[in-house]
XYZ file of C-alpha atoms in Angstrom:
745
model
C 0.000 0.000 0.000
C 1.306 3.414 -0.871
C 2.329 5.426 2.213
C 0.006 8.299 1.442
C -2.939 5.961 1.123
C -2.020 4.188 4.331
C -1.755 7.493 6.106
C -5.062 8.713 4.834
C -6.783 5.492 5.796
C -5.261 5.585 9.280
C -6.513 9.107 9.715
C -9.906 8.096 8.485
C -10.160 5.142 10.863
C -9.090 7.293 13.775
C -11.743 9.825 12.913
C -14.370 7.117 12.692
C -13.663 5.740 16.159
C -15.299 8.791 17.655
C -17.929 9.191 15.020
C -21.412 7.842 14.700
C -20.699 5.841 11.578
C -23.229 2.979 11.321
C -21.917 -0.417 12.290
C -22.235 -3.625 10.330
C -25.048 -4.699 12.596
C -27.003 -1.585 11.899
C -26.741 -2.325 8.203
C -27.870 -5.910 8.467
C -31.536 -5.034 8.495
C -31.189 -2.996 5.338
C -29.372 -5.867 3.676
C -32.141 -8.296 4.371
C -34.720 -5.955 2.998
C -32.839 -5.102 -0.136
C -32.448 -7.307 -3.150
C -28.757 -6.708 -3.008
C -27.071 -8.084 0.079
C -23.812 -7.354 1.806
C -21.997 -9.381 4.403
C -18.513 -9.871 5.733
C -16.538 -12.966 4.835
C -13.904 -15.044 6.481
C -10.422 -13.696 5.882
C -11.611 -10.174 5.236
C -13.093 -8.744 2.104
C -16.162 -7.352 0.508
C -18.830 -9.840 -0.399
C -21.907 -8.931 -2.362
C -24.716 -11.214 -3.295
C -27.654 -10.555 -5.505
C -31.054 -12.167 -5.746
C -32.569 -12.447 -9.186
C -35.605 -13.898 -10.840
C -34.568 -17.014 -12.713
C -35.611 -19.091 -15.626
C -38.510 -21.396 -15.009
C -37.920 -24.213 -17.432
C -41.472 -25.478 -17.222
C -43.178 -22.129 -17.601
C -41.037 -19.032 -17.564
C -44.095 -16.795 -17.450
C -45.295 -17.950 -14.078
C -42.455 -19.582 -12.170
C -39.895 -17.566 -10.280
C -36.588 -18.798 -8.892
C -33.989 -16.883 -6.825
C -30.409 -17.649 -7.858
C -27.523 -15.656 -6.331
C -24.051 -14.703 -7.382
C -21.212 -13.341 -5.261
C -18.406 -10.835 -5.515
C -15.496 -11.150 -3.139
C -13.045 -8.284 -3.156
C -9.989 -9.155 -1.110
C -8.137 -6.562 0.907
C -5.083 -7.018 -1.340
C -7.198 -5.978 -4.305
C -7.688 -9.425 -5.768
C -11.237 -9.923 -6.910
C -12.973 -13.292 -6.877
C -16.207 -13.643 -8.788
C -18.242 -16.786 -8.329
C -20.128 -18.257 -11.237
C -23.416 -19.754 -10.141
C -24.078 -21.534 -13.434
C -22.317 -24.655 -14.668
C -19.444 -24.470 -17.135
C -19.780 -27.017 -19.928
C -17.476 -25.368 -22.431
C -20.004 -22.700 -23.374
C -17.942 -19.995 -21.684
C -20.464 -18.929 -19.078
C -17.799 -18.703 -16.373
C -16.122 -15.958 -18.378
C -19.148 -14.153 -19.768
C -21.075 -13.549 -16.544
C -18.076 -12.529 -14.390
C -16.940 -10.181 -17.149
C -20.268 -8.356 -16.919
C -19.708 -7.944 -13.182
C -16.148 -6.736 -13.715
C -17.255 -4.310 -16.398
C -19.825 -2.577 -14.252
C -17.467 -2.638 -11.303
C -14.703 -0.991 -13.359
C -12.466 -3.821 -12.253
C -9.132 -4.789 -13.715
C -9.781 -8.164 -15.370
C -6.211 -9.237 -14.659
C -7.066 -9.046 -10.928
C -10.118 -11.256 -11.310
C -10.230 -14.908 -10.343
C -13.310 -16.841 -11.367
C -14.500 -19.664 -9.156
C -17.236 -22.147 -9.819
C -19.887 -22.033 -7.135
C -20.713 -25.242 -5.337
C -24.299 -26.390 -5.362
C -25.992 -24.224 -2.762
C -29.474 -22.999 -3.440
C -29.611 -20.903 -0.289
C -26.565 -18.903 -1.435
C -26.853 -18.986 -5.209
C -30.434 -19.989 -5.884
C -31.305 -22.700 -8.424
C -28.246 -23.463 -10.516
C -29.677 -25.651 -13.257
C -27.873 -24.665 -16.445
C -29.699 -25.205 -19.709
C -32.202 -23.779 -22.139
C -29.637 -21.205 -23.345
C -30.906 -19.149 -20.448
C -27.951 -18.323 -18.208
C -27.028 -14.979 -19.723
C -30.644 -14.133 -20.527
C -31.552 -14.537 -16.874
C -28.374 -13.439 -15.113
C -27.092 -10.585 -17.301
C -28.793 -7.644 -15.646
C -28.532 -8.897 -12.045
C -24.806 -9.488 -12.507
C -24.354 -6.018 -13.909
C -26.270 -4.575 -10.980
C -24.075 -6.498 -8.573
C -20.966 -5.034 -10.169
C -22.417 -1.547 -10.359
C -23.480 -1.678 -6.719
C -19.994 -2.719 -5.655
C -18.484 0.141 -7.624
C -20.811 2.692 -6.066
C -20.012 1.397 -2.592
C -16.303 1.752 -3.263
C -16.845 5.268 -4.582
C -18.825 6.193 -1.464
C -16.098 4.694 0.688
C -13.428 6.744 -1.059
C -15.511 9.875 -0.727
C -15.698 9.252 2.996
C -11.952 8.774 3.230
C -11.338 12.014 1.382
C -14.218 13.837 3.068
C -15.564 14.878 -0.270
C -18.741 14.472 -2.219
C -19.132 11.256 -4.156
C -19.696 13.340 -7.267
C -16.020 14.265 -7.034
C -14.783 10.700 -7.426
C -14.836 8.168 -10.216
C -13.886 4.521 -10.701
C -11.107 3.633 -13.082
C -9.610 0.173 -13.540
C -9.567 -1.018 -9.913
C -8.967 2.445 -8.466
C -11.118 5.276 -7.235
C -9.845 8.619 -8.483
C -10.347 11.948 -6.751
C -11.249 14.245 -9.603
C -10.320 17.342 -7.587
C -6.702 16.442 -6.948
C -5.956 13.290 -8.941
C -5.320 11.165 -5.861
C -6.225 7.521 -6.068
C -7.301 4.734 -3.746
C -7.013 1.108 -4.767
C -10.134 -1.042 -4.473
C -8.495 -3.354 -1.951
C -7.652 -0.477 0.310
C -11.315 0.425 0.587
C -12.640 -2.972 1.602
C -13.100 -2.251 5.288
C -14.726 1.097 4.646
C -16.994 -0.179 1.901
C -18.329 -2.930 4.132
C -20.081 -0.296 6.181
C -21.719 1.378 3.206
C -25.370 0.777 2.587
C -25.936 -1.293 -0.521
C -27.491 0.716 -3.369
C -30.766 -0.854 -4.356
C -30.840 0.653 -7.847
C -27.243 1.263 -8.911
C -26.665 3.155 -12.112
C -25.660 0.911 -14.973
C -23.237 1.881 -17.692
C -24.346 2.934 -21.118
C -23.240 0.801 -24.033
C -20.490 3.217 -25.094
C -18.900 2.816 -21.653
C -18.468 -0.952 -21.766
C -14.950 -2.288 -21.327
C -15.511 -6.050 -21.416
C -19.134 -6.503 -22.453
C -19.229 -6.970 -26.194
C -15.469 -7.476 -26.469
C -13.535 -10.591 -27.450
C -12.215 -11.124 -23.922
C -10.269 -14.387 -23.699
C -11.921 -16.992 -21.502
C -10.418 -17.014 -18.051
C -9.268 -20.642 -18.111
C -8.106 -20.921 -21.708
C -4.482 -21.680 -20.876
C -5.497 -24.394 -18.415
C -7.837 -25.986 -20.946
C -5.379 -26.102 -23.816
C -2.533 -27.329 -21.603
C -4.630 -30.052 -20.021
C -4.527 -28.615 -16.526
C -8.267 -28.172 -16.089
C -9.790 -30.682 -13.666
C -12.941 -32.205 -15.113
C -15.361 -34.446 -13.301
C -13.583 -37.550 -14.521
C -10.262 -36.244 -13.138
C -11.444 -35.996 -9.550
C -9.488 -37.964 -6.968
C -9.981 -38.124 -3.196
C -8.326 -40.154 -0.452
C -9.432 -43.759 -0.110
C -11.156 -43.733 -3.498
C -12.657 -46.892 -4.958
C -13.620 -47.230 -8.607
C -16.838 -48.503 -10.091
C -17.968 -49.662 -13.520
C -21.604 -50.303 -14.282
C -23.863 -52.128 -16.684
C -27.580 -51.486 -17.207
C -30.417 -53.425 -18.731
C -30.198 -52.788 -22.487
C -33.946 -52.173 -22.766
C -35.763 -49.377 -20.948
C -38.139 -50.841 -18.392
C -36.275 -54.137 -18.159
C -35.084 -55.518 -14.841
C -32.563 -57.869 -13.384
C -33.732 -61.476 -13.578
C -30.618 -63.415 -12.573
C -27.118 -62.412 -11.490
C -24.060 -64.598 -11.014
C -21.267 -62.397 -9.748
C -18.813 -65.115 -8.817
C -16.447 -64.598 -11.769
C -16.384 -60.862 -11.241
C -15.740 -61.210 -7.532
C -12.863 -63.572 -8.299
C -10.965 -60.872 -10.187
C -8.065 -59.619 -8.098
C -8.752 -56.139 -6.790
C -12.545 -56.346 -6.889
C -14.102 -55.035 -3.703
C -17.797 -55.682 -4.222
C -20.635 -56.107 -6.698
C -23.555 -53.779 -6.038
C -27.070 -54.208 -7.374
C -28.843 -50.888 -7.948
C -32.600 -50.933 -8.069
C -34.341 -48.300 -10.224
C -34.642 -44.914 -8.527
C -38.127 -43.506 -8.913
C -37.345 -40.131 -10.423
C -37.732 -38.988 -14.052
C -34.012 -38.282 -14.347
C -32.603 -41.079 -12.282
C -31.200 -44.555 -12.534
C -32.991 -47.271 -14.436
C -31.185 -49.763 -12.213
C -28.047 -51.742 -12.920
C -25.168 -53.753 -11.556
C -21.859 -52.144 -10.592
C -18.472 -53.681 -9.887
C -16.303 -51.843 -7.365
C -12.539 -52.281 -7.433
C -9.262 -50.803 -6.293
C -8.675 -49.214 -9.688
C -10.728 -48.300 -12.720
C -9.147 -50.815 -15.101
C -9.981 -53.711 -12.815
C -13.557 -52.479 -12.434
C -13.976 -52.116 -16.198
C -12.627 -55.602 -16.869
C -14.491 -57.286 -14.034
C -17.866 -55.849 -15.042
C -17.535 -57.878 -18.238
C -17.343 -61.029 -16.108
C -20.815 -60.553 -14.678
C -23.224 -63.273 -15.727
C -26.535 -61.435 -16.009
C -29.924 -62.347 -17.361
C -32.313 -59.452 -17.907
C -36.080 -59.532 -18.124
C -36.477 -57.093 -20.997
C -40.067 -55.969 -20.539
C -42.551 -54.571 -23.053
C -40.146 -52.200 -24.847
C -38.222 -55.113 -26.347
C -40.420 -54.721 -29.433
C -38.997 -51.281 -30.209
C -37.251 -51.097 -33.573
C -36.518 -47.645 -34.938
C -36.603 -48.644 -38.593
C -40.208 -49.776 -38.304
C -41.076 -46.999 -35.851
C -39.931 -44.321 -38.289
C -42.197 -45.800 -40.949
C -45.052 -45.755 -38.449
C -44.403 -42.086 -37.671
C -44.472 -41.218 -41.359
C -47.746 -43.084 -41.728
C -49.155 -41.255 -38.719
C -48.305 -37.781 -40.034
C -49.747 -38.447 -43.455
C -53.236 -38.882 -42.041
C -55.411 -36.648 -39.877
C -54.216 -36.420 -36.284
C -55.101 -34.588 -33.077
C -55.388 -30.816 -33.520
C -52.975 -28.714 -31.457
C -53.283 -25.216 -32.895
C -55.464 -23.502 -35.480
C -56.248 -20.124 -36.963
C -58.189 -19.055 -40.049
C -59.927 -21.510 -42.378
C -57.336 -23.954 -43.630
C -59.734 -26.228 -45.449
C -61.157 -23.396 -47.543
C -57.645 -22.259 -48.432
C -56.755 -25.779 -49.487
C -59.994 -26.164 -51.481
C -59.304 -22.957 -53.388
C -55.600 -23.596 -53.916
C -54.068 -23.009 -57.313
C -51.130 -25.200 -56.307
C -50.537 -27.531 -53.364
C -47.054 -28.397 -52.070
C -46.529 -31.386 -49.748
C -43.480 -32.936 -48.114
C -42.603 -35.180 -45.179
C -39.363 -34.824 -43.206
C -37.865 -37.236 -40.686
C -35.003 -37.348 -38.223
C -33.605 -40.061 -35.996
C -32.733 -40.401 -32.325
C -29.559 -38.607 -31.264
C -27.165 -39.192 -28.399
C -25.402 -36.306 -26.665
C -22.094 -38.221 -26.818
C -19.934 -35.698 -24.938
C -16.216 -36.414 -25.056
C -16.252 -36.815 -21.280
C -18.802 -39.545 -20.515
C -20.879 -39.471 -17.347
C -18.530 -39.202 -14.381
C -18.713 -38.424 -10.688
C -17.144 -39.061 -7.318
C -19.398 -39.458 -4.307
C -18.422 -40.011 -0.693
C -21.215 -41.079 1.635
C -20.495 -41.489 5.325
C -22.759 -41.808 8.331
C -22.679 -38.055 8.751
C -22.133 -36.577 5.318
C -22.484 -36.880 1.577
C -20.033 -35.071 -0.675
C -20.247 -35.051 -4.464
C -17.831 -34.011 -7.206
C -19.588 -34.170 -10.541
C -19.701 -32.907 -14.087
C -23.256 -31.718 -13.930
C -25.727 -29.182 -15.220
C -28.024 -29.614 -12.232
C -26.492 -29.598 -8.753
C -29.898 -28.807 -7.275
C -31.335 -31.960 -8.746
C -28.482 -33.992 -7.290
C -29.196 -32.635 -3.838
C -32.911 -33.249 -4.133
C -32.603 -36.826 -5.317
C -29.784 -37.849 -2.997
C -31.593 -36.398 -0.018
C -34.438 -38.729 -0.844
C -32.310 -41.762 -1.718
C -30.073 -41.471 1.326
C -32.654 -40.179 3.773
C -30.705 -36.988 4.465
C -31.467 -33.311 4.537
C -30.919 -31.599 1.207
C -28.639 -29.057 2.847
C -26.355 -31.878 3.950
C -25.615 -32.969 0.376
C -22.479 -31.076 -0.667
C -22.074 -30.791 -4.425
C -18.845 -29.564 -5.973
C -19.655 -28.583 -9.547
C -16.854 -29.648 -11.864
C -16.338 -28.371 -15.379
C -17.902 -30.764 -17.872
C -16.130 -32.079 -20.926
C -19.281 -31.504 -22.955
C -22.844 -32.014 -21.822
C -25.382 -30.751 -24.397
C -28.277 -31.504 -22.040
C -27.231 -35.019 -20.951
C -25.702 -33.909 -17.662
C -28.900 -32.240 -16.634
C -29.994 -35.785 -15.785
C -27.608 -37.028 -13.129
C -28.435 -40.710 -12.838
C -24.700 -41.452 -12.827
C -24.291 -39.383 -9.664
C -27.243 -40.993 -7.933
C -25.792 -44.421 -8.713
C -22.368 -43.465 -7.354
C -24.042 -42.397 -4.115
C -25.831 -45.724 -3.779
C -22.569 -47.566 -4.389
C -20.590 -45.424 -1.948
C -23.242 -45.909 0.700
C -23.036 -49.657 0.183
C -19.246 -50.067 0.237
C -18.658 -47.347 2.849
C -15.967 -45.611 0.829
C -15.726 -42.736 -1.655
C -16.454 -44.071 -5.131
C -15.679 -42.817 -8.594
C -18.195 -44.018 -11.170
C -17.409 -43.403 -14.826
C -19.771 -44.848 -17.363
C -18.078 -46.492 -20.312
C -18.663 -44.911 -23.698
C -20.840 -47.901 -24.542
C -23.041 -47.467 -21.462
C -23.255 -43.739 -22.135
C -24.470 -44.389 -25.663
C -26.813 -47.250 -24.784
C -28.430 -45.899 -21.617
C -29.133 -42.311 -22.465
C -31.862 -39.712 -22.690
C -32.156 -39.453 -26.455
C -33.216 -36.671 -28.727
C -36.519 -37.659 -30.173
C -37.026 -39.479 -33.431
C -39.553 -37.486 -35.458
C -41.635 -37.142 -38.601
C -43.243 -33.982 -39.912
C -45.676 -33.625 -42.767
C -46.232 -30.164 -44.265
C -48.791 -29.023 -46.782
C -49.142 -25.511 -48.145
C -51.615 -23.930 -50.522
C -50.597 -21.305 -53.067
C -53.548 -19.225 -54.246
C -54.164 -17.726 -57.682
C -52.252 -14.587 -56.670
C -49.179 -16.664 -55.923
C -49.436 -16.218 -52.159
C -48.994 -19.002 -49.624
C -52.277 -18.771 -47.738
C -52.609 -22.150 -46.029
C -50.193 -24.203 -43.939
C -50.668 -27.590 -42.302
C -47.963 -28.956 -40.032
C -48.548 -32.442 -38.698
C -45.874 -33.768 -36.353
C -45.310 -37.100 -34.640
C -42.543 -37.630 -32.101
C -42.244 -39.210 -28.660
C -42.087 -36.260 -26.310
C -39.850 -35.318 -23.398
C -43.113 -35.081 -21.483
C -43.209 -38.881 -21.508
C -40.546 -38.778 -18.769
C -43.139 -37.264 -16.482
C -46.238 -38.862 -17.959
C -45.489 -42.532 -18.630
C -47.862 -43.891 -21.239
C -48.145 -40.577 -23.084
C -49.007 -41.486 -26.677
C -48.438 -38.214 -28.516
C -46.670 -34.899 -28.027
C -48.794 -32.521 -25.920
C -49.733 -29.010 -26.976
C -46.959 -27.360 -24.987
C -44.402 -29.161 -27.177
C -45.779 -27.270 -30.173
C -44.700 -23.833 -29.041
C -42.116 -23.418 -31.792
C -44.629 -24.404 -34.438
C -47.529 -22.323 -33.245
C -45.474 -19.180 -32.631
C -43.263 -19.290 -35.716
C -43.154 -15.832 -37.359
C -44.323 -17.105 -40.759
C -47.791 -16.940 -39.204
C -49.744 -17.908 -42.341
C -53.344 -16.693 -42.089
C -54.828 -20.200 -42.391
C -52.876 -22.598 -40.235
C -53.300 -25.849 -38.351
C -50.870 -28.008 -36.368
C -51.609 -31.599 -35.454
C -49.927 -34.200 -33.255
C -49.714 -37.758 -34.520
C -49.523 -40.948 -32.517
C -46.014 -41.516 -31.117
C -45.715 -43.511 -27.885
C -42.286 -43.481 -26.193
C -40.248 -46.667 -25.886
C -37.084 -45.101 -24.533
C -36.088 -42.097 -22.441
C -36.454 -38.834 -24.362
C -34.347 -35.948 -23.103
C -33.176 -32.446 -23.834
C -30.542 -32.380 -26.538
C -28.874 -29.158 -27.646
C -31.554 -27.132 -29.541
C -34.251 -29.704 -28.604
C -37.396 -29.420 -30.755
C -35.864 -26.656 -32.868
C -33.816 -29.289 -34.687
C -36.714 -30.934 -36.453
C -38.898 -27.826 -36.637
C -36.022 -25.876 -38.167
C -35.314 -28.666 -40.657
C -38.930 -28.806 -41.786
C -39.498 -25.043 -41.958
C -36.201 -24.318 -43.691
C -36.535 -27.146 -46.186
C -40.172 -26.503 -46.985
C -39.544 -22.805 -47.613
C -36.935 -23.815 -50.173
C -39.359 -26.264 -51.797
C -42.030 -23.566 -51.974
C -39.525 -21.215 -53.594
C -38.683 -23.783 -56.230
C -42.371 -24.405 -56.896
C -42.981 -20.690 -57.321
C -39.826 -20.165 -59.374
C -38.276 -17.604 -57.049
C -35.169 -17.754 -54.901
C -35.337 -18.838 -51.280
C -34.496 -15.456 -49.776
C -37.371 -13.868 -51.652
C -39.626 -16.739 -50.594
C -38.744 -16.290 -46.953
C -39.408 -12.562 -47.203
C -42.861 -13.328 -48.595
C -43.577 -15.743 -45.786
C -42.480 -13.237 -43.171
C -44.414 -10.440 -44.869
C -47.538 -12.577 -44.539
C -47.319 -12.007 -40.813
C -49.787 -9.303 -39.784
C -49.537 -9.989 -36.071
C -48.279 -6.780 -34.409
C -47.012 -8.833 -31.473
C -44.550 -10.539 -33.815
C -43.423 -7.415 -35.652
C -40.012 -7.384 -33.988
C -39.659 -11.133 -34.458
C -40.304 -10.770 -38.173
C -37.923 -7.824 -38.582
C -35.049 -9.489 -36.789
C -35.574 -12.739 -38.693
C -35.428 -10.863 -41.986
C -32.396 -8.866 -40.871
C -30.265 -11.942 -40.113
C -31.468 -13.527 -43.323
C -30.411 -10.520 -45.382
C -27.112 -10.240 -43.518
C -26.109 -13.834 -44.132
C -27.256 -13.658 -47.749
C -25.046 -10.638 -48.313
C -22.033 -12.134 -46.559
C -22.335 -15.447 -48.385
C -22.755 -13.812 -51.768
C -26.262 -15.110 -52.318
C -27.060 -15.242 -56.029
C -23.473 -15.444 -57.206
C -22.449 -17.852 -59.952
C -20.921 -21.086 -58.679
C -18.976 -23.799 -60.488
C -20.898 -26.842 -61.652
C -21.521 -29.251 -58.805
C -21.499 -26.514 -56.147
C -24.528 -25.032 -54.449
C -25.485 -22.504 -51.814
C -28.372 -23.137 -49.441
C -29.906 -20.799 -46.902
C -32.205 -21.109 -43.893
C -33.208 -19.063 -40.885
C -34.740 -20.100 -37.604
C -35.966 -18.440 -34.432
C -35.478 -20.339 -31.192
C -34.572 -19.619 -27.588
C -35.569 -16.010 -28.362
C -32.670 -15.631 -30.815
C -32.429 -15.382 -34.579
C -29.919 -17.330 -36.617
C -29.534 -17.572 -40.365
C -27.076 -19.852 -42.086
C -25.809 -20.109 -45.624
C -24.035 -23.348 -46.478
C -21.832 -23.732 -49.548
C -21.288 -27.322 -50.726
C -19.613 -29.245 -53.480
C -21.391 -32.433 -54.533
C -19.802 -35.201 -56.603
C -22.065 -38.245 -56.670
C -22.490 -39.365 -53.074
C -19.542 -37.272 -51.949
C -20.739 -34.152 -50.175
C -18.154 -31.611 -49.074
C -19.149 -28.582 -47.063
C -16.862 -25.760 -48.124
C -18.076 -22.678 -46.280
C -20.672 -21.740 -43.710
C -21.805 -18.177 -43.078
C -23.764 -17.662 -39.904
C -25.573 -14.512 -38.801
C -26.909 -14.269 -35.280
C -28.993 -11.744 -33.429
C -29.179 -12.648 -29.769
C -29.371 -9.117 -28.444
C -26.419 -7.615 -26.616
C -23.409 -9.917 -26.952
C -21.320 -10.323 -23.813
C -18.314 -11.915 -25.446
C -17.777 -11.995 -29.188
C -15.074 -14.641 -28.946
C -17.387 -16.900 -26.944
C -20.316 -16.217 -29.269
C -18.218 -17.107 -32.284
C -17.067 -20.312 -30.605
C -20.666 -21.254 -29.794
C -21.701 -20.793 -33.420
C -18.714 -22.820 -34.618
C -19.718 -25.557 -32.183
C -23.290 -25.372 -33.451
C -21.991 -25.946 -36.977
C -20.093 -29.032 -35.794
C -23.185 -30.418 -34.077
C -25.556 -29.452 -36.886
C -23.272 -30.953 -39.491
C -22.827 -34.159 -37.477
C -26.539 -34.743 -37.019
C -27.245 -33.813 -40.640
C -24.700 -36.140 -42.171
C -23.979 -39.021 -39.810
C -25.381 -39.371 -36.337
C -28.377 -41.506 -35.500
C -29.101 -43.840 -32.621
C -30.821 -47.007 -33.806
C -32.812 -49.440 -31.678
C -33.283 -53.109 -32.442
C -35.392 -55.342 -30.208
C -35.559 -52.526 -27.714
C -31.786 -52.022 -27.357
C -29.473 -49.357 -28.778
C -27.319 -50.813 -31.520
C -24.635 -48.092 -31.532
C -21.789 -48.316 -29.081
C -19.023 -45.808 -29.776
C -17.748 -43.205 -32.196
C -17.015 -45.804 -34.877
C -20.749 -46.380 -35.367
C -21.914 -42.983 -34.072
C -19.395 -40.658 -35.730
C -19.219 -36.948 -35.045
C -17.603 -34.483 -37.379
C -13.824 -34.902 -37.716
C -11.447 -31.964 -37.895
C -10.516 -32.643 -41.529
C -14.195 -32.218 -42.491
C -14.614 -28.868 -40.767
C -15.634 -26.162 -43.236
C -14.649 -22.517 -43.129
C -17.066 -20.836 -40.728
C -17.676 -17.106 -40.739
C -19.799 -15.742 -37.922
C -21.543 -12.394 -38.349
C -22.921 -10.912 -35.141
C -25.705 -8.354 -35.269
C -24.938 -5.300 -33.177
C -27.973 -4.983 -30.956
C -29.105 -3.030 -27.931
C -31.784 -5.585 -27.077
C -31.505 -7.685 -23.946
C -29.310 -10.753 -24.461
C -31.073 -13.994 -25.317
C -30.087 -17.596 -26.009
C -26.796 -18.401 -27.687
C -25.821 -22.002 -26.977
C -28.583 -23.735 -28.918
C -30.102 -21.476 -31.600
C -27.255 -22.087 -34.039
C -27.950 -25.802 -34.413
C -31.416 -25.689 -36.008
C -30.807 -23.842 -39.307
C -27.801 -25.876 -40.356
C -29.592 -28.993 -41.634
C -32.041 -27.189 -43.947
C -29.319 -24.864 -45.230
C -27.232 -27.942 -46.033
C -29.955 -29.937 -47.765
C -31.044 -26.847 -49.688
C -27.438 -26.392 -50.819
C -27.215 -30.014 -51.908
C -30.389 -29.570 -53.928
C -28.973 -26.435 -55.536
C -25.801 -28.316 -56.446
C -27.267 -31.620 -57.582
C -31.043 -31.423 -57.847
C -31.317 -34.143 -55.196
C -33.628 -33.412 -52.247
C -32.871 -35.004 -48.872
C -35.831 -35.057 -46.503
C -34.530 -37.638 -44.039
C -31.734 -37.101 -41.522
C -29.043 -38.153 -41.302
C -28.087 -38.072 -44.948
C -25.304 -40.631 -44.729
C -25.941 -42.725 -41.609
C -23.330 -45.245 -40.548
C -24.786 -48.732 -40.415
C -24.563 -49.700 -36.779
C-alpha cells in the first residue's frame, strides 16, 4: 500500500472511532430488505450477493426462482467472482463474471473466477440449460458489479471527506477528480463494508463498456489447452474406490438373474452392487456395478458378470419400423394442437398444393467426457464431485435416496467435458451415491462410452408432414404442419401417446404466421427415455421449416431469400413485428455475406435457412460441393442476433460448435434401436464431425441493444435445412430424411 494511502486510511479510521458511523449490525436489516445483500466474509473482504428472478424451465411466465451470485473483493485488491451456473465449455464462467467486472470498473487481470458449489440458499437454483444463463443473469450481474463500484466510490468519498460526485472509478482504483489522488479497491474494503448497498445502482451505457461486447479471452483458456483443467472424470480423493456399471439394455427391463462369482474372483474387486431403479424422471434405471481398487480392474471385471435381464414390453422397439409408423401417422389426420383461419377453404381454393414429409432419428449427446462423478457417503455426510448441469437436482434426489437433509448434500460442480443436455440428468451421480453408501468408501463411477451411448436420454425421433396452398395470386395462404414424435413429457407422464400441446410452441409461434394454419400431433408412444438435446425441438422444426420454404420457392420459381421474405411479410400480427424484422435482418445479412445469387462452379450449391429459437435469430448459408455421393461442405456463413453480446469470442465459438453439431446430425449421427436395445456403441458407429471435415465458418454478429437472449442452442437448427437446400442447388437431389449418410450400426 502506498504510504500516502495508508496514512489517509489511518486518519480516516481514527476519525471514525469517535464518530457515529453505522456499524455492520445496523446495516444488516437494510441488507435483508434489499435485493442486493452485503456481508462480511472469512479472511476479510467485501462480499456482495444478488437475488434475481430465474428461468422457469417449465413455464417461464409464471415460475420464479432466486439464484444468487457473489463478488469477493480481497483486501489485497484481488477480486474473486463466483459463477453460479455450470461451465460445460459454453464460456459462461467468463461471460457472466466479465459483466460484473465491467460494471465494477475492475481490472480483469485481478479477477479470479470460481465455480460455485451447489448451494441454493446462497446462489439460488443453478440448473444450467435452455440457453438461459445470460438471458436470466445478465442484468442482475451487472447490478451487482455496479453496486460494488458505487459502494467503493462512497467509501473513497468518505476517506477524502468529499462528495461522491467528485470521485470516479477507473480500472480497480477510485480517483479523486479534484486532486488526482487515487485509492485502490483493496484499500477500501473495510470502509466499503459499512456502506449501505445501493438498491438501484446506475448501470453503464453501451459506449462505456470495457468487457461486455469485447472478445475477452476466456479465463481458463491456458489451463484448458494445456490439459490442466480438472474435469469431473479427473477428480481424486483419499481412499477412493472405482466402479464400472452395466444397465439393462432395454428401458423398463429388470434384473432377472445375477451370477457375480467370476467378477468377484478378479483380483482387486471389492464388491458387486445391485442398484434398483430410482423412482425419479431423471434417475437410474437400475443396474449392476463392480467396485474395485482401480478403474481398469472395475472395467474388466464388469464384463465377467453373468446377467440375465427380463427385458419388458419395450423389447419390441425397432426404430426402422417406428420411423415408418411415424411417417404413416403424419400423413393422415391427427389430433389438432393449434389452429387459426380456415385452412380447409384455403386448401380447397388452392391453385397449387405443395406437400413434403421430413424425418429425423434419435440422437445421443455423446460428450467427449462420458458421465462421471465421485461421491463419498459417510454416516454423517455426503459429498459429491460431478460434471453436472443440475447440482440442485443432485441434492434433491440424494436427499431422498439417502434419507438426508438436502442441505447436507455437498455438491462440488466440476467443469464438464461436454454435456449438451445429458448432464442435466444425473443418474450417474445418484448411482455413485448408492454404491458409496453400500461399500462405505468414496467411489468414482465413470460410465463407459458404450453405457453412455446405450443408456441415455435421447433426442426424439420425429416425422413432420407439411402441406401448403398457393392461391391464384401466388401467395402461400394455407399451412398444415402435422408432427409425430415421442415427447420429453413422456418422462413425467409414462404412457403418453403423442406430443402434448406445450411441445408445439415453436410451431404455433413461428413468425411465418400464415393466415390459415393448423398443427396436429400424430400418434407416437415413447419406448425409450427422451431428453433435452442441444436445440431440442428446434432441430426438427427448423429442418422442416427451412426445407419446406426452399421447396415452396422452387415451386414458385423464385429464390429462397425472396420466398422467406414473402412468408415473413404474410405475418400481420403486431405482437410478432419485432420477431419478423429481426428474422429478416439476419437472413439478409447472411445472404449478403455469403454472396447469395453469385455464380458457382458446376456441382457446387449454396443453401440458406433461418430459424428463431430460444428467443434468438440465426440464419445460415451453407456452400457445398457435390460429386455423386460425396458431399463436401466448403463454407458456412452464420448470422446471429441474440441481443447484446457479452463476449464476441465466446459467441463465435458457440456458433462454430453449433456448426459441428448441426453438421454431425445432418450427415452421420443416429441412434438405432433393435429389439428394444441401442445398436450403436461408440464413435465408430456414431461418428461426429472430424477436424478434416470442418468447413470454413464465418460468424456475423448483429450489433444490438436488445436484452441478451439464447446463444448455446439457436445455431444448431438452421444448419440442416441450409445444407440440404445447398445439396439440392448443387445436384437437384432433395434429402428429406436425416441423417443423410448414416453409418450402419
